[in-house]
């Protein structure tokens, strides 16, 4: 009887480890605010203007379940190039996305993957007059959240964007910044 209890205990322990979040603690916060800066650009422009244009992004998120976050990202990517961008001068891409992010918690950092739906606006001047275009789009990316302490972390993202514009559709960005969790 005693030996049967020992095997049953190990079986329960192994099954619990397989079906639970063993080794993964829930986030010690409910909300996050992040400010990130980086670079990016269009992938499909002709001529290619590169991916070295400045980006500023604000992240607002909340933990919906352990390891699952909902994050809004508001970003502005300057696309000014001396050659113009598909006929646009002083071009700028602004976006607001909302999506789900799945995170894997490590001891020193969290890594994540996300998919988001959003609104995109491409603005610039064409032949001296303003031109803008608004479209629905998607973004897909990977994140890293490197903890400084319980409330502060360094946040990094690599993101691909697709928006249904007439001239350009695909963009790539990379950004790093600071995040506050509460």
mmCIF file of C-alpha atoms in Angstrom:
data_model
loop_
_atom_site.group_PDB
_atom_site.id
_atom_site.type_symbol
_atom_site.label_atom_id
_atom_site.label_comp_id
_atom_site.label_asym_id
_atom_site.label_seq_id
_atom_site.Cartn_x
_atom_site.Cartn_y
_atom_site.Cartn_z
ATOM 1 C CA UNK A 1 0.000 0.000 0.000
ATOM 2 C CA UNK A 2 2.802 2.376 0.876
ATOM 3 C CA UNK A 3 4.615 1.715 -2.414
ATOM 4 C CA UNK A 4 1.415 2.361 -4.384
ATOM 5 C CA UNK A 5 1.063 5.769 -2.710
ATOM 6 C CA UNK A 6 4.622 6.722 -3.704
ATOM 7 C CA UNK A 7 3.970 5.890 -7.384
ATOM 8 C CA UNK A 8 0.649 7.675 -7.320
ATOM 9 C CA UNK A 9 2.304 10.756 -5.810
ATOM 10 C CA UNK A 10 4.975 10.845 -8.546
ATOM 11 C CA UNK A 11 2.349 10.305 -11.234
ATOM 12 C CA UNK A 12 0.274 13.196 -9.899
ATOM 13 C CA UNK A 13 3.372 15.404 -9.697
ATOM 14 C CA UNK A 14 4.421 14.611 -13.290
ATOM 15 C CA UNK A 15 0.891 15.147 -14.630
ATOM 16 C CA UNK A 16 0.565 18.418 -12.733
ATOM 17 C CA UNK A 17 3.867 19.637 -14.210
ATOM 18 C CA UNK A 18 2.720 18.762 -17.724
ATOM 19 C CA UNK A 19 -0.698 20.413 -17.580
ATOM 20 C CA UNK A 20 0.062 23.411 -15.394
ATOM 21 C CA UNK A 21 2.140 26.531 -15.778
ATOM 22 C CA UNK A 22 4.859 24.901 -13.696
ATOM 23 C CA UNK A 23 7.881 27.164 -13.397
ATOM 24 C CA UNK A 24 5.976 30.104 -14.875
ATOM 25 C CA UNK A 25 4.696 32.637 -12.389
ATOM 26 C CA UNK A 26 1.966 35.065 -13.317
ATOM 27 C CA UNK A 27 3.079 38.600 -14.033
ATOM 28 C CA UNK A 28 3.358 40.685 -10.841
ATOM 29 C CA UNK A 29 1.521 43.586 -12.523
ATOM 30 C CA UNK A 30 -1.729 44.305 -14.365
ATOM 31 C CA UNK A 31 -0.883 47.263 -16.634
ATOM 32 C CA UNK A 32 2.079 48.502 -18.672
ATOM 33 C CA UNK A 33 3.058 51.775 -20.322
ATOM 34 C CA UNK A 34 6.033 51.900 -22.650
ATOM 35 C CA UNK A 35 7.801 54.533 -24.728
ATOM 36 C CA UNK A 36 9.998 53.169 -27.499
ATOM 37 C CA UNK A 37 12.161 54.733 -30.205
ATOM 38 C CA UNK A 38 13.644 53.039 -33.198
ATOM 39 C CA UNK A 39 13.961 52.804 -36.939
ATOM 40 C CA UNK A 40 11.957 51.433 -39.806
ATOM 41 C CA UNK A 41 10.732 51.970 -43.306
ATOM 42 C CA UNK A 42 8.870 50.527 -46.255
ATOM 43 C CA UNK A 43 9.983 47.199 -47.652
ATOM 44 C CA UNK A 44 8.290 47.661 -51.022
ATOM 45 C CA UNK A 45 9.225 51.232 -52.041
ATOM 46 C CA UNK A 46 10.716 51.984 -55.445
ATOM 47 C CA UNK A 47 13.356 53.297 -55.173
ATOM 48 C CA UNK A 48 14.265 51.624 -51.896
ATOM 49 C CA UNK A 49 14.612 54.345 -49.231
ATOM 50 C CA UNK A 50 15.915 51.986 -46.541
ATOM 51 C CA UNK A 51 14.859 51.032 -43.042
ATOM 52 C CA UNK A 52 16.720 53.779 -41.178
ATOM 53 C CA UNK A 53 13.879 56.263 -40.659
ATOM 54 C CA UNK A 54 13.039 57.426 -37.133
ATOM 55 C CA UNK A 55 10.146 55.907 -35.200
ATOM 56 C CA UNK A 56 8.487 56.827 -31.921
ATOM 57 C CA UNK A 57 5.917 54.482 -30.333
ATOM 58 C CA UNK A 58 3.717 54.456 -27.225
ATOM 59 C CA UNK A 59 2.567 51.085 -25.846
ATOM 60 C CA UNK A 60 -0.411 50.724 -23.479
ATOM 61 C CA UNK A 61 -1.181 47.222 -22.288
ATOM 62 C CA UNK A 62 -2.909 45.101 -19.708
ATOM 63 C CA UNK A 63 -2.618 41.488 -18.629
ATOM 64 C CA UNK A 64 -5.806 39.678 -19.648
ATOM 65 C CA UNK A 65 -4.651 36.240 -18.424
ATOM 66 C CA UNK A 66 -1.321 34.905 -17.236
ATOM 67 C CA UNK A 67 1.155 35.226 -20.132
ATOM 68 C CA UNK A 68 -1.492 36.883 -22.320
ATOM 69 C CA UNK A 69 -1.538 40.648 -22.815
ATOM 70 C CA UNK A 70 -3.693 43.045 -24.798
ATOM 71 C CA UNK A 71 -1.566 45.911 -26.110
ATOM 72 C CA UNK A 72 -2.382 49.104 -28.004
ATOM 73 C CA UNK A 73 0.524 50.559 -29.976
ATOM 74 C CA UNK A 74 0.498 54.138 -31.277
ATOM 75 C CA UNK A 75 3.433 54.884 -33.538
ATOM 76 C CA UNK A 76 4.748 57.492 -35.914
ATOM 77 C CA UNK A 77 7.372 56.662 -38.531
ATOM 78 C CA UNK A 78 9.020 59.515 -40.450
ATOM 79 C CA UNK A 79 9.571 58.544 -44.085
ATOM 80 C CA UNK A 80 11.126 61.714 -45.478
ATOM 81 C CA UNK A 81 13.684 61.003 -48.188
ATOM 82 C CA UNK A 82 15.366 63.412 -50.631
ATOM 83 C CA UNK A 83 14.209 61.212 -53.543
ATOM 84 C CA UNK A 84 10.613 61.195 -52.298
ATOM 85 C CA UNK A 85 8.595 58.170 -51.325
ATOM 86 C CA UNK A 86 6.560 56.918 -54.268
ATOM 87 C CA UNK A 87 5.931 60.553 -55.267
ATOM 88 C CA UNK A 88 5.354 61.800 -51.699
ATOM 89 C CA UNK A 89 7.611 64.357 -50.035
ATOM 90 C CA UNK A 90 7.833 64.744 -46.240
ATOM 91 C CA UNK A 91 6.030 61.406 -45.874
ATOM 92 C CA UNK A 92 4.978 60.053 -42.503
ATOM 93 C CA UNK A 93 3.247 56.845 -41.384
ATOM 94 C CA UNK A 94 1.054 56.928 -38.272
ATOM 95 C CA UNK A 95 -0.594 53.818 -36.861
ATOM 96 C CA UNK A 96 -2.748 52.658 -33.976
ATOM 97 C CA UNK A 97 -2.976 48.904 -33.471
ATOM 98 C CA UNK A 98 -4.670 46.686 -30.910
ATOM 99 C CA UNK A 99 -3.700 43.085 -30.501
ATOM 100 C CA UNK A 100 -3.021 40.073 -28.378
ATOM 101 C CA UNK A 101 0.451 39.216 -27.179
ATOM 102 C CA UNK A 102 1.474 35.833 -25.866
ATOM 103 C CA UNK A 103 4.483 35.872 -23.543
ATOM 104 C CA UNK A 104 6.853 33.252 -22.281
ATOM 105 C CA UNK A 105 8.296 34.216 -18.898
ATOM 106 C CA UNK A 106 11.987 33.623 -18.299
ATOM 107 C CA UNK A 107 13.929 34.354 -15.125
ATOM 108 C CA UNK A 108 15.522 37.591 -16.418
ATOM 109 C CA UNK A 109 13.245 38.584 -19.298
ATOM 110 C CA UNK A 110 9.933 37.876 -21.026
ATOM 111 C CA UNK A 111 9.776 37.048 -24.724
ATOM 112 C CA UNK A 112 6.590 37.426 -26.688
ATOM 113 C CA UNK A 113 4.868 37.195 -30.025
ATOM 114 C CA UNK A 114 1.900 39.305 -31.107
ATOM 115 C CA UNK A 115 -0.635 39.870 -33.845
ATOM 116 C CA UNK A 116 -2.583 43.128 -34.053
ATOM 117 C CA UNK A 117 -5.223 44.821 -36.184
ATOM 118 C CA UNK A 118 -5.067 48.554 -36.683
ATOM 119 C CA UNK A 119 -5.572 51.745 -38.577
ATOM 120 C CA UNK A 120 -2.737 53.207 -40.655
ATOM 121 C CA UNK A 121 -2.375 56.684 -42.168
ATOM 122 C CA UNK A 122 0.233 57.659 -44.772
ATOM 123 C CA UNK A 123 0.653 61.414 -45.173
ATOM 124 C CA UNK A 124 2.864 63.621 -47.298
ATOM 125 C CA UNK A 125 2.897 66.288 -49.967
ATOM 126 C CA UNK A 126 2.585 65.625 -53.667
ATOM 127 C CA UNK A 127 3.324 68.430 -56.125
ATOM 128 C CA UNK A 128 3.034 70.975 -53.315
ATOM 129 C CA UNK A 129 -0.355 69.890 -51.953
ATOM 130 C CA UNK A 130 -1.123 67.608 -49.036
ATOM 131 C CA UNK A 131 -2.057 64.015 -49.662
ATOM 132 C CA UNK A 132 -3.062 61.378 -47.162
ATOM 133 C CA UNK A 133 -4.388 57.870 -47.280
ATOM 134 C CA UNK A 134 -5.967 55.801 -44.509
ATOM 135 C CA UNK A 135 -6.157 52.019 -44.478
ATOM 136 C CA UNK A 136 -6.765 49.041 -42.242
ATOM 137 C CA UNK A 137 -3.726 46.902 -41.575
ATOM 138 C CA UNK A 138 -2.092 44.153 -39.563
ATOM 139 C CA UNK A 139 1.098 43.935 -37.585
ATOM 140 C CA UNK A 140 3.007 40.880 -36.434
ATOM 141 C CA UNK A 141 6.034 40.948 -34.218
ATOM 142 C CA UNK A 142 8.256 39.617 -31.488
ATOM 143 C CA UNK A 143 8.973 41.331 -28.196
ATOM 144 C CA UNK A 144 11.486 41.190 -25.406
ATOM 145 C CA UNK A 145 10.937 42.682 -21.969
ATOM 146 C CA UNK A 146 14.157 42.807 -19.930
ATOM 147 C CA UNK A 147 13.393 43.523 -16.287
ATOM 148 C CA UNK A 148 15.318 46.173 -14.372
ATOM 149 C CA UNK A 149 13.188 45.710 -11.252
ATOM 150 C CA UNK A 150 9.554 44.819 -10.479
ATOM 151 C CA UNK A 151 8.178 47.976 -12.112
ATOM 152 C CA UNK A 152 10.700 48.996 -14.789
ATOM 153 C CA UNK A 153 12.015 47.139 -17.813
ATOM 154 C CA UNK A 154 13.737 47.673 -21.135
ATOM 155 C CA UNK A 155 11.323 46.756 -23.943
ATOM 156 C CA UNK A 156 12.339 45.791 -27.486
ATOM 157 C CA UNK A 157 10.297 44.871 -30.567
ATOM 158 C CA UNK A 158 10.809 43.728 -34.156
ATOM 159 C CA UNK A 159 7.632 44.237 -36.176
ATOM 160 C CA UNK A 160 6.284 43.737 -39.678
ATOM 161 C CA UNK A 161 3.346 45.908 -40.753
ATOM 162 C CA UNK A 162 0.964 45.467 -43.646
ATOM 163 C CA UNK A 163 -1.531 48.189 -44.631
ATOM 164 C CA UNK A 164 -3.832 48.257 -47.661
ATOM 165 C CA UNK A 165 -2.471 51.486 -49.213
ATOM 166 C CA UNK A 166 -2.433 52.184 -52.947
ATOM 167 C CA UNK A 167 1.318 52.897 -53.152
ATOM 168 C CA UNK A 168 3.009 50.923 -50.381
ATOM 169 C CA UNK A 169 1.851 48.029 -48.253
ATOM 170 C CA UNK A 170 4.658 46.532 -46.180
ATOM 171 C CA UNK A 171 6.796 48.174 -43.526
ATOM 172 C CA UNK A 172 9.304 46.902 -40.982
ATOM 173 C CA UNK A 173 10.267 48.484 -37.665
ATOM 174 C CA UNK A 174 12.623 47.794 -34.801
ATOM 175 C CA UNK A 175 12.388 49.720 -31.543
ATOM 176 C CA UNK A 176 13.700 49.756 -28.011
ATOM 177 C CA UNK A 177 12.659 51.768 -24.989
ATOM 178 C CA UNK A 178 11.531 51.785 -21.404
ATOM 179 C CA UNK A 179 8.367 50.281 -19.919
ATOM 180 C CA UNK A 180 6.702 50.842 -16.566
ATOM 181 C CA UNK A 181 4.528 48.043 -15.089
ATOM 182 C CA UNK A 182 1.957 48.581 -12.362
#
